[in-house]
Each structure stands twice: as structure tokens, then as C-alpha cells.
Amino acid sequence: ASPAMEASVKDEFSKLLEAAHYTKVMGECRQAGLHQLAAKQATSLLRYIGAIPADKAFYEAGTCMKEAGELNMAFVFLNRYLDLTEAMDDAAEQTGDQVLDNGDFVNTDIPYDFHLPSGHFLDEVKREEVRDWVLTVSMDQQVDQSLSLRTCANCGIDTYAASLKCHSCGSPVEACIITGYPIPLGEKVSPTGQPAQKEDWN
């Protein structure tokens, strides 16, 4: 195999390993009632759509954010989940053009060029529960219906809170080994040799 092919395989394997790691710790944090950590982990897993079915990833991210009380993020993710399920139904029935509105995700590191899953993660009853919740929240003017932001330490522009790279200047930030979220300036610890955010490690 060529060096380029070997590097590509290594990169893909590394991504799968990271996805498996965050999936495992997310499950453990949810069981332990650590909802803020689980929400960050589920959100970080959105970067691995492709390795993870898109509908499953957005449903779990939205649900974990809802459990953590982060209703703005929950709304965006679960609304995206519903868009995906409708596109999947259209694709199965060969109706419509299955074009998704990617406006909410343009300035993030969440992929939006992926194959639709061939089957639904949830049954129709559960999907209807999600629809009801999203509809209720959409009418609540106290809930900001947009993704949370962080201020880039390099350029000072607000960028998507979970992104490992500023959409404006491209400045990269290390990912916390616990949550996958970017580690803010001055908050890095490395007790195991892997970077972590002090607050989340403790």
C-alpha cells in the first residue's frame, strides 16, 4: 500500500477508536447521572457521523442535551433528527429530493455530506414523541433555537462551542479526552498523558 493509503487507513482507524471511546464514556456518564458530561460526549460524537448513523447520533446528542437542561442545543439537534427521518422516509418512498437544510451546521465541524441511514434508529411512536417535544419548544420564546457558541482565543470571534477549529481563523484547539470538547486556554491538565479540561477531569 502507498504511504498515502496507509495514512488514510490509520486516520480512519483513529476516528473509529475515538468514536468508540466517547460512546463508552457517554454511556457510563448517563448511567451515573453525569448529564453535563454525557451531553458533551454525545455532541462530540456528531463529528463521527458516517461511522455512526446520522439519525442515531443527532437523537442521542439531542436527548443528552435535554437531560442536561441545554434546551437550545437539544432543540437544534432533535429538529435535525426529525429532518433526517423525513428525508429517510422520502428516500424509501422515492419521493422528494431529500435535500437537507444545513444552515445550522455550516460553521461547525459536524459533517453534513453523508449517506442517509437505510433504517430508522427509533420506531414511529418514539419519533412522534420527539416531534411533539420539538413542536412544544419551538413555541417557547424563552428557548434560543441556535447552537451554543464559544469565543475563539485566537481571533475573538464567536464560533460553535463544540468545534475543535474556529470557523473564522481556523485556529485549532485540543480535544478533551473525557468529553471531546475543546479545552479552553489555561484549563488543560494531562494526568494520564492525554489532554483533558480540568473541570471535566475533576
PDB file of N, CA and C in Angstrom, residues 80-150:
ATOM      1  N   ARG A  80     -32.969  18.546  13.802  1.00  0.00           N
ATOM      2  CA  ARG A  80     -32.168  17.936  12.728  1.00  0.00           C
ATOM      3  C   ARG A  80     -32.497  16.444  12.614  1.00  0.00           C
ATOM      4  N   TYR A  81     -32.669  15.800  13.757  1.00  0.00           N
ATOM      5  CA  TYR A  81     -33.058  14.386  13.751  1.00  0.00           C
ATOM      6  C   TYR A  81     -34.354  14.193  12.971  1.00  0.00           C
ATOM      7  N   LEU A  82     -35.342  15.047  13.233  1.00  0.00           N
ATOM      8  CA  LEU A  82     -36.625  14.932  12.529  1.00  0.00           C
ATOM      9  C   LEU A  82     -36.470  15.182  11.033  1.00  0.00           C
ATOM     10  N   ASP A  83     -35.646  16.168  10.659  1.00  0.00           N
ATOM     11  CA  ASP A  83     -35.382  16.421   9.234  1.00  0.00           C
ATOM     12  C   ASP A  83     -34.801  15.173   8.567  1.00  0.00           C
ATOM     13  N   LEU A  84     -33.891  14.524   9.286  1.00  0.00           N
ATOM     14  CA  LEU A  84     -33.266  13.304   8.749  1.00  0.00           C
ATOM     15  C   LEU A  84     -34.287  12.185   8.579  1.00  0.00           C
ATOM     16  N   THR A  85     -35.164  12.011   9.573  1.00  0.00           N
ATOM     17  CA  THR A  85     -36.146  10.923   9.473  1.00  0.00           C
ATOM     18  C   THR A  85     -37.109  11.158   8.307  1.00  0.00           C
ATOM     19  N   GLU A  86     -37.464  12.420   8.087  1.00  0.00           N
ATOM     20  CA  GLU A  86     -38.343  12.729   6.948  1.00  0.00           C
ATOM     21  C   GLU A  86     -37.632  12.465   5.623  1.00  0.00           C
ATOM     22  N   ALA A  87     -36.356  12.835   5.560  1.00  0.00           N
ATOM     23  CA  ALA A  87     -35.586  12.576   4.340  1.00  0.00           C
ATOM     24  C   ALA A  87     -35.421  11.078   4.108  1.00  0.00           C
ATOM     25  N   MET A  88     -35.266  10.314   5.191  1.00  0.00           N
ATOM     26  CA  MET A  88     -35.154   8.854   5.074  1.00  0.00           C
ATOM     27  C   MET A  88     -36.452   8.258   4.552  1.00  0.00           C
ATOM     28  N   ASP A  89     -37.580   8.764   5.056  1.00  0.00           N
ATOM     29  CA  ASP A  89     -38.875   8.273   4.579  1.00  0.00           C
ATOM     30  C   ASP A  89     -39.075   8.609   3.105  1.00  0.00           C
ATOM     31  N   ASP A  90     -38.691   9.837   2.715  1.00  0.00           N
ATOM     32  CA  ASP A  90     -38.799  10.247   1.306  1.00  0.00           C
ATOM     33  C   ASP A  90     -37.941   9.356   0.414  1.00  0.00           C
ATOM     34  N   ALA A  91     -36.731   9.043   0.905  1.00  0.00           N
ATOM     35  CA  ALA A  91     -35.823   8.207   0.121  1.00  0.00           C
ATOM     36  C   ALA A  91     -36.386   6.798  -0.036  1.00  0.00           C
ATOM     37  N   ALA A  92     -36.996   6.279   1.050  1.00  0.00           N
ATOM     38  CA  ALA A  92     -37.576   4.927   0.998  1.00  0.00           C
ATOM     39  C   ALA A  92     -38.761   4.876   0.040  1.00  0.00           C
ATOM     40  N   GLU A  93     -39.516   5.971  -0.012  1.00  0.00           N
ATOM     41  CA  GLU A  93     -40.703   6.022  -0.879  1.00  0.00           C
ATOM     42  C   GLU A  93     -40.388   6.619  -2.251  1.00  0.00           C
ATOM     43  N   GLN A  94     -39.112   7.021  -2.403  1.00  0.00           N
ATOM     44  CA  GLN A  94     -38.633   7.633  -3.650  1.00  0.00           C
ATOM     45  C   GLN A  94     -39.462   8.861  -4.016  1.00  0.00           C
ATOM     46  N   THR A  95     -39.783   9.660  -2.973  1.00  0.00           N
ATOM     47  CA  THR A  95     -40.494  10.925  -3.194  1.00  0.00           C
ATOM     48  C   THR A  95     -39.630  12.058  -2.672  1.00  0.00           C
ATOM     49  N   GLY A  96     -39.746  13.217  -3.259  1.00  0.00           N
ATOM     50  CA  GLY A  96     -38.957  14.351  -2.823  1.00  0.00           C
ATOM     51  C   GLY A  96     -37.511  14.217  -3.254  1.00  0.00           C
ATOM     52  N   ASP A  97     -36.709  15.230  -2.944  1.00  0.00           N
ATOM     53  CA  ASP A  97     -35.316  15.187  -3.380  1.00  0.00           C
ATOM     54  C   ASP A  97     -34.337  15.005  -2.225  1.00  0.00           C
ATOM     55  N   GLN A  98     -34.852  14.789  -1.001  1.00  0.00           N
ATOM     56  CA  GLN A  98     -34.036  14.513   0.183  1.00  0.00           C
ATOM     57  C   GLN A  98     -32.946  15.567   0.423  1.00  0.00           C
ATOM     58  N   VAL A  99     -33.231  16.813   0.114  1.00  0.00           N
ATOM     59  CA  VAL A  99     -32.266  17.880   0.359  1.00  0.00           C
ATOM     60  C   VAL A  99     -32.485  18.422   1.765  1.00  0.00           C
ATOM     61  N   LEU A 100     -31.408  18.414   2.567  1.00  0.00           N
ATOM     62  CA  LEU A 100     -31.486  18.904   3.936  1.00  0.00           C
ATOM     63  C   LEU A 100     -30.988  20.343   4.012  1.00  0.00           C
ATOM     64  N   ASP A 101     -31.601  21.119   4.884  1.00  0.00           N
ATOM     65  CA  ASP A 101     -31.132  22.481   5.134  1.00  0.00           C
ATOM     66  C   ASP A 101     -29.974  22.400   6.126  1.00  0.00           C
ATOM     67  N   ASN A 102     -28.767  22.740   5.662  1.00  0.00           N
ATOM     68  CA  ASN A 102     -27.575  22.610   6.501  1.00  0.00           C
ATOM     69  C   ASN A 102     -27.160  23.926   7.165  1.00  0.00           C
ATOM     70  N   GLY A 103     -28.032  24.929   7.100  1.00  0.00           N
ATOM     71  CA  GLY A 103     -27.683  26.259   7.582  1.00  0.00           C
ATOM     72  C   GLY A 103     -27.170  26.296   9.008  1.00  0.00           C
ATOM     73  N   ASP A 104     -27.757  25.478   9.904  1.00  0.00           N
ATOM     74  CA  ASP A 104     -27.342  25.488  11.303  1.00  0.00           C
ATOM     75  C   ASP A 104     -25.944  24.928  11.515  1.00  0.00           C
ATOM     76  N   PHE A 105     -25.427  24.203  10.514  1.00  0.00           N
ATOM     77  CA  PHE A 105     -24.189  23.447  10.731  1.00  0.00           C
ATOM     78  C   PHE A 105     -23.021  23.881   9.850  1.00  0.00           C
ATOM     79  N   VAL A 106     -23.224  24.937   9.067  1.00  0.00           N
ATOM     80  CA  VAL A 106     -22.188  25.377   8.133  1.00  0.00           C
ATOM     81  C   VAL A 106     -20.894  25.762   8.840  1.00  0.00           C
ATOM     82  N   ASN A 107     -20.998  26.478   9.960  1.00  0.00           N
ATOM     83  CA  ASN A 107     -19.804  26.936  10.674  1.00  0.00           C
ATOM     84  C   ASN A 107     -19.432  26.030  11.841  1.00  0.00           C
ATOM     85  N   THR A 108     -19.668  24.733  11.670  1.00  0.00           N
ATOM     86  CA  THR A 108     -19.324  23.742  12.702  1.00  0.00           C
ATOM     87  C   THR A 108     -18.425  22.679  12.076  1.00  0.00           C
ATOM     88  N   ASP A 109     -17.953  21.744  12.923  1.00  0.00           N
ATOM     89  CA  ASP A 109     -17.205  20.602  12.387  1.00  0.00           C
ATOM     90  C   ASP A 109     -18.082  19.347  12.351  1.00  0.00           C
ATOM     91  N   ILE A 110     -19.406  19.553  12.354  1.00  0.00           N
ATOM     92  CA  ILE A 110     -20.348  18.441  12.207  1.00  0.00           C
ATOM     93  C   ILE A 110     -20.542  18.168  10.714  1.00  0.00           C
ATOM     94  N   PRO A 111     -20.282  16.951  10.252  1.00  0.00           N
ATOM     95  CA  PRO A 111     -20.447  16.653   8.823  1.00  0.00           C
ATOM     96  C   PRO A 111     -21.893  16.817   8.372  1.00  0.00           C
ATOM     97  N   TYR A 112     -22.079  17.283   7.153  1.00  0.00           N
ATOM     98  CA  TYR A 112     -23.429  17.294   6.584  1.00  0.00           C
ATOM     99  C   TYR A 112     -23.449  16.712   5.177  1.00  0.00           C
ATOM    100  N   ASP A 113     -22.344  16.105   4.771  1.00  0.00           N
ATOM    101  CA  ASP A 113     -22.281  15.389   3.496  1.00  0.00           C
ATOM    102  C   ASP A 113     -22.109  13.906   3.822  1.00  0.00           C
ATOM    103  N   PHE A 114     -23.218  13.201   3.951  1.00  0.00           N
ATOM    104  CA  PHE A 114     -23.166  11.797   4.359  1.00  0.00           C
ATOM    105  C   PHE A 114     -24.353  11.051   3.751  1.00  0.00           C
ATOM    106  N   HIS A 115     -24.250   9.737   3.740  1.00  0.00           N
ATOM    107  CA  HIS A 115     -25.345   8.903   3.248  1.00  0.00           C
ATOM    108  C   HIS A 115     -26.416   8.783   4.328  1.00  0.00           C
ATOM    109  N   LEU A 116     -27.673   8.890   3.919  1.00  0.00           N
ATOM    110  CA  LEU A 116     -28.768   8.698   4.864  1.00  0.00           C
ATOM    111  C   LEU A 116     -28.786   7.238   5.335  1.00  0.00           C
ATOM    112  N   PRO A 117     -29.062   7.005   6.614  1.00  0.00           N
ATOM    113  CA  PRO A 117     -29.196   5.622   7.098  1.00  0.00           C
ATOM    114  C   PRO A 117     -30.320   4.909   6.342  1.00  0.00           C
ATOM    115  N   SER A 118     -30.190   3.620   6.187  1.00  0.00           N
ATOM    116  CA  SER A 118     -31.192   2.848   5.433  1.00  0.00           C
ATOM    117  C   SER A 118     -32.406   2.483   6.286  1.00  0.00           C
ATOM    118  N   GLY A 119     -32.222   2.501   7.620  1.00  0.00           N
ATOM    119  CA  GLY A 119     -33.333   2.177   8.514  1.00  0.00           C
ATOM    120  C   GLY A 119     -33.358   3.115   9.702  1.00  0.00           C
ATOM    121  N   HIS A 120     -34.543   3.292  10.297  1.00  0.00           N
ATOM    122  CA  HIS A 120     -34.694   4.221  11.417  1.00  0.00           C
ATOM    123  C   HIS A 120     -34.104   3.666  12.711  1.00  0.00           C
ATOM    124  N   PHE A 121     -33.508   4.563  13.501  1.00  0.00           N
ATOM    125  CA  PHE A 121     -32.989   4.196  14.821  1.00  0.00           C
ATOM    126  C   PHE A 121     -34.143   3.997  15.806  1.00  0.00           C
ATOM    127  N   LEU A 122     -35.184   4.822  15.688  1.00  0.00           N
ATOM    128  CA  LEU A 122     -36.338   4.747  16.592  1.00  0.00           C
ATOM    129  C   LEU A 122     -37.586   4.294  15.851  1.00  0.00           C
ATOM    130  N   ASP A 123     -38.527   3.698  16.601  1.00  0.00           N
ATOM    131  CA  ASP A 123     -39.804   3.346  15.978  1.00  0.00           C
ATOM    132  C   ASP A 123     -40.684   4.595  15.860  1.00  0.00           C
ATOM    133  N   GLU A 124     -41.808   4.456  15.183  1.00  0.00           N
ATOM    134  CA  GLU A 124     -42.672   5.609  14.895  1.00  0.00           C
ATOM    135  C   GLU A 124     -43.219   6.263  16.164  1.00  0.00           C
ATOM    136  N   VAL A 125     -43.512   5.480  17.175  1.00  0.00           N
ATOM    137  CA  VAL A 125     -44.044   6.029  18.423  1.00  0.00           C
ATOM    138  C   VAL A 125     -43.023   6.964  19.062  1.00  0.00           C
ATOM    139  N   LYS A 126     -41.773   6.525  19.132  1.00  0.00           N
ATOM    140  CA  LYS A 126     -40.713   7.350  19.708  1.00  0.00           C
ATOM    141  C   LYS A 126     -40.456   8.581  18.842  1.00  0.00           C
ATOM    142  N   ARG A 127     -40.525   8.424  17.541  1.00  0.00           N
ATOM    143  CA  ARG A 127     -40.321   9.571  16.642  1.00  0.00           C
ATOM    144  C   ARG A 127     -41.414  10.620  16.856  1.00  0.00           C
ATOM    145  N   GLU A 128     -42.639  10.153  17.100  1.00  0.00           N
ATOM    146  CA  GLU A 128     -43.748  11.078  17.349  1.00  0.00           C
ATOM    147  C   GLU A 128     -43.542  11.840  18.655  1.00  0.00           C
ATOM    148  N   GLU A 129     -42.964  11.184  19.648  1.00  0.00           N
ATOM    149  CA  GLU A 129     -42.655  11.852  20.919  1.00  0.00           C
ATOM    150  C   GLU A 129     -41.643  12.982  20.696  1.00  0.00           C
ATOM    151  N   VAL A 130     -40.655  12.717  19.840  1.00  0.00           N
ATOM    152  CA  VAL A 130     -39.663  13.746  19.524  1.00  0.00           C
ATOM    153  C   VAL A 130     -40.340  14.915  18.798  1.00  0.00           C
ATOM    154  N   ARG A 131     -41.217  14.602  17.845  1.00  0.00           N
ATOM    155  CA  ARG A 131     -41.939  15.659  17.115  1.00  0.00           C
ATOM    156  C   ARG A 131     -42.728  16.549  18.065  1.00  0.00           C
ATOM    157  N   ASP A 132     -43.409  15.920  19.017  1.00  0.00           N
ATOM    158  CA  ASP A 132     -44.220  16.678  19.971  1.00  0.00           C
ATOM    159  C   ASP A 132     -43.347  17.606  20.805  1.00  0.00           C
ATOM    160  N   TRP A 133     -42.188  17.097  21.252  1.00  0.00           N
ATOM    161  CA  TRP A 133     -41.295  17.908  22.084  1.00  0.00           C
ATOM    162  C   TRP A 133     -40.739  19.082  21.285  1.00  0.00           C
ATOM    163  N   VAL A 134     -40.289  18.822  20.073  1.00  0.00           N
ATOM    164  CA  VAL A 134     -39.722  19.882  19.230  1.00  0.00           C
ATOM    165  C   VAL A 134     -40.779  20.945  18.933  1.00  0.00           C
ATOM    166  N   LEU A 135     -42.001  20.510  18.648  1.00  0.00           N
ATOM    167  CA  LEU A 135     -43.085  21.467  18.381  1.00  0.00           C
ATOM    168  C   LEU A 135     -43.366  22.337  19.600  1.00  0.00           C
ATOM    169  N   THR A 136     -43.396  21.720  20.777  1.00  0.00           N
ATOM    170  CA  THR A 136     -43.646  22.463  22.016  1.00  0.00           C
ATOM    171  C   THR A 136     -42.546  23.502  22.252  1.00  0.00           C
ATOM    172  N   VAL A 137     -41.285  23.090  22.099  1.00  0.00           N
ATOM    173  CA  VAL A 137     -40.161  24.000  22.349  1.00  0.00           C
ATOM    174  C   VAL A 137     -40.112  25.106  21.294  1.00  0.00           C
ATOM    175  N   SER A 138     -40.522  24.782  20.072  1.00  0.00           N
ATOM    176  CA  SER A 138     -40.485  25.789  19.005  1.00  0.00           C
ATOM    177  C   SER A 138     -41.397  26.971  19.304  1.00  0.00           C
ATOM    178  N   MET A 139     -42.403  26.752  20.154  1.00  0.00           N
ATOM    179  CA  MET A 139     -43.340  27.820  20.512  1.00  0.00           C
ATOM    180  C   MET A 139     -42.950  28.536  21.806  1.00  0.00           C
ATOM    181  N   ASP A 140     -41.856  28.076  22.434  1.00  0.00           N
ATOM    182  CA  ASP A 140     -41.381  28.675  23.682  1.00  0.00           C
ATOM    183  C   ASP A 140     -40.362  29.762  23.358  1.00  0.00           C
ATOM    184  N   GLN A 141     -40.753  31.004  23.487  1.00  0.00           N
ATOM    185  CA  GLN A 141     -39.885  32.111  23.106  1.00  0.00           C
ATOM    186  C   GLN A 141     -38.695  32.282  24.039  1.00  0.00           C
ATOM    187  N   GLN A 142     -38.697  31.592  25.173  1.00  0.00           N
ATOM    188  CA  GLN A 142     -37.582  31.690  26.112  1.00  0.00           C
ATOM    189  C   GLN A 142     -36.420  30.778  25.723  1.00  0.00           C
ATOM    190  N   VAL A 143     -36.659  29.868  24.794  1.00  0.00           N
ATOM    191  CA  VAL A 143     -35.598  28.952  24.360  1.00  0.00           C
ATOM    192  C   VAL A 143     -34.952  29.488  23.083  1.00  0.00           C
ATOM    193  N   ASP A 144     -33.656  29.755  23.159  1.00  0.00           N
ATOM    194  CA  ASP A 144     -32.898  30.204  21.992  1.00  0.00           C
ATOM    195  C   ASP A 144     -32.718  29.010  21.059  1.00  0.00           C
ATOM    196  N   GLN A 145     -33.195  29.120  19.837  1.00  0.00           N
ATOM    197  CA  GLN A 145     -33.164  27.978  18.918  1.00  0.00           C
ATOM    198  C   GLN A 145     -31.914  28.008  18.040  1.00  0.00           C
ATOM    199  N   SER A 146     -30.763  28.074  18.702  1.00  0.00           N
ATOM    200  CA  SER A 146     -29.491  28.080  17.974  1.00  0.00           C
ATOM    201  C   SER A 146     -28.426  27.378  18.797  1.00  0.00           C
ATOM    202  N   LEU A 147     -27.336  27.004  18.152  1.00  0.00           N
ATOM    203  CA  LEU A 147     -26.248  26.303  18.821  1.00  0.00           C
ATOM    204  C   LEU A 147     -25.487  27.234  19.758  1.00  0.00           C
ATOM    205  N   SER A 148     -24.974  26.675  20.840  1.00  0.00           N
ATOM    206  CA  SER A 148     -24.154  27.447  21.772  1.00  0.00           C
ATOM    207  C   SER A 148     -22.815  27.801  21.124  1.00  0.00           C
ATOM    208  N   LEU A 149     -22.251  28.932  21.545  1.00  0.00           N
ATOM    209  CA  LEU A 149     -21.002  29.421  20.970  1.00  0.00           C
ATOM    210  C   LEU A 149     -19.925  29.569  22.042  1.00  0.00           C
ATOM    211  N   ARG A 150     -18.679  29.605  21.605  1.00  0.00           N
ATOM    212  CA  ARG A 150     -17.549  29.964  22.458  1.00  0.00           C
ATOM    213  C   ARG A 150     -16.753  31.034  21.726  1.00  0.00           C
TER     214      ARG A 150
END
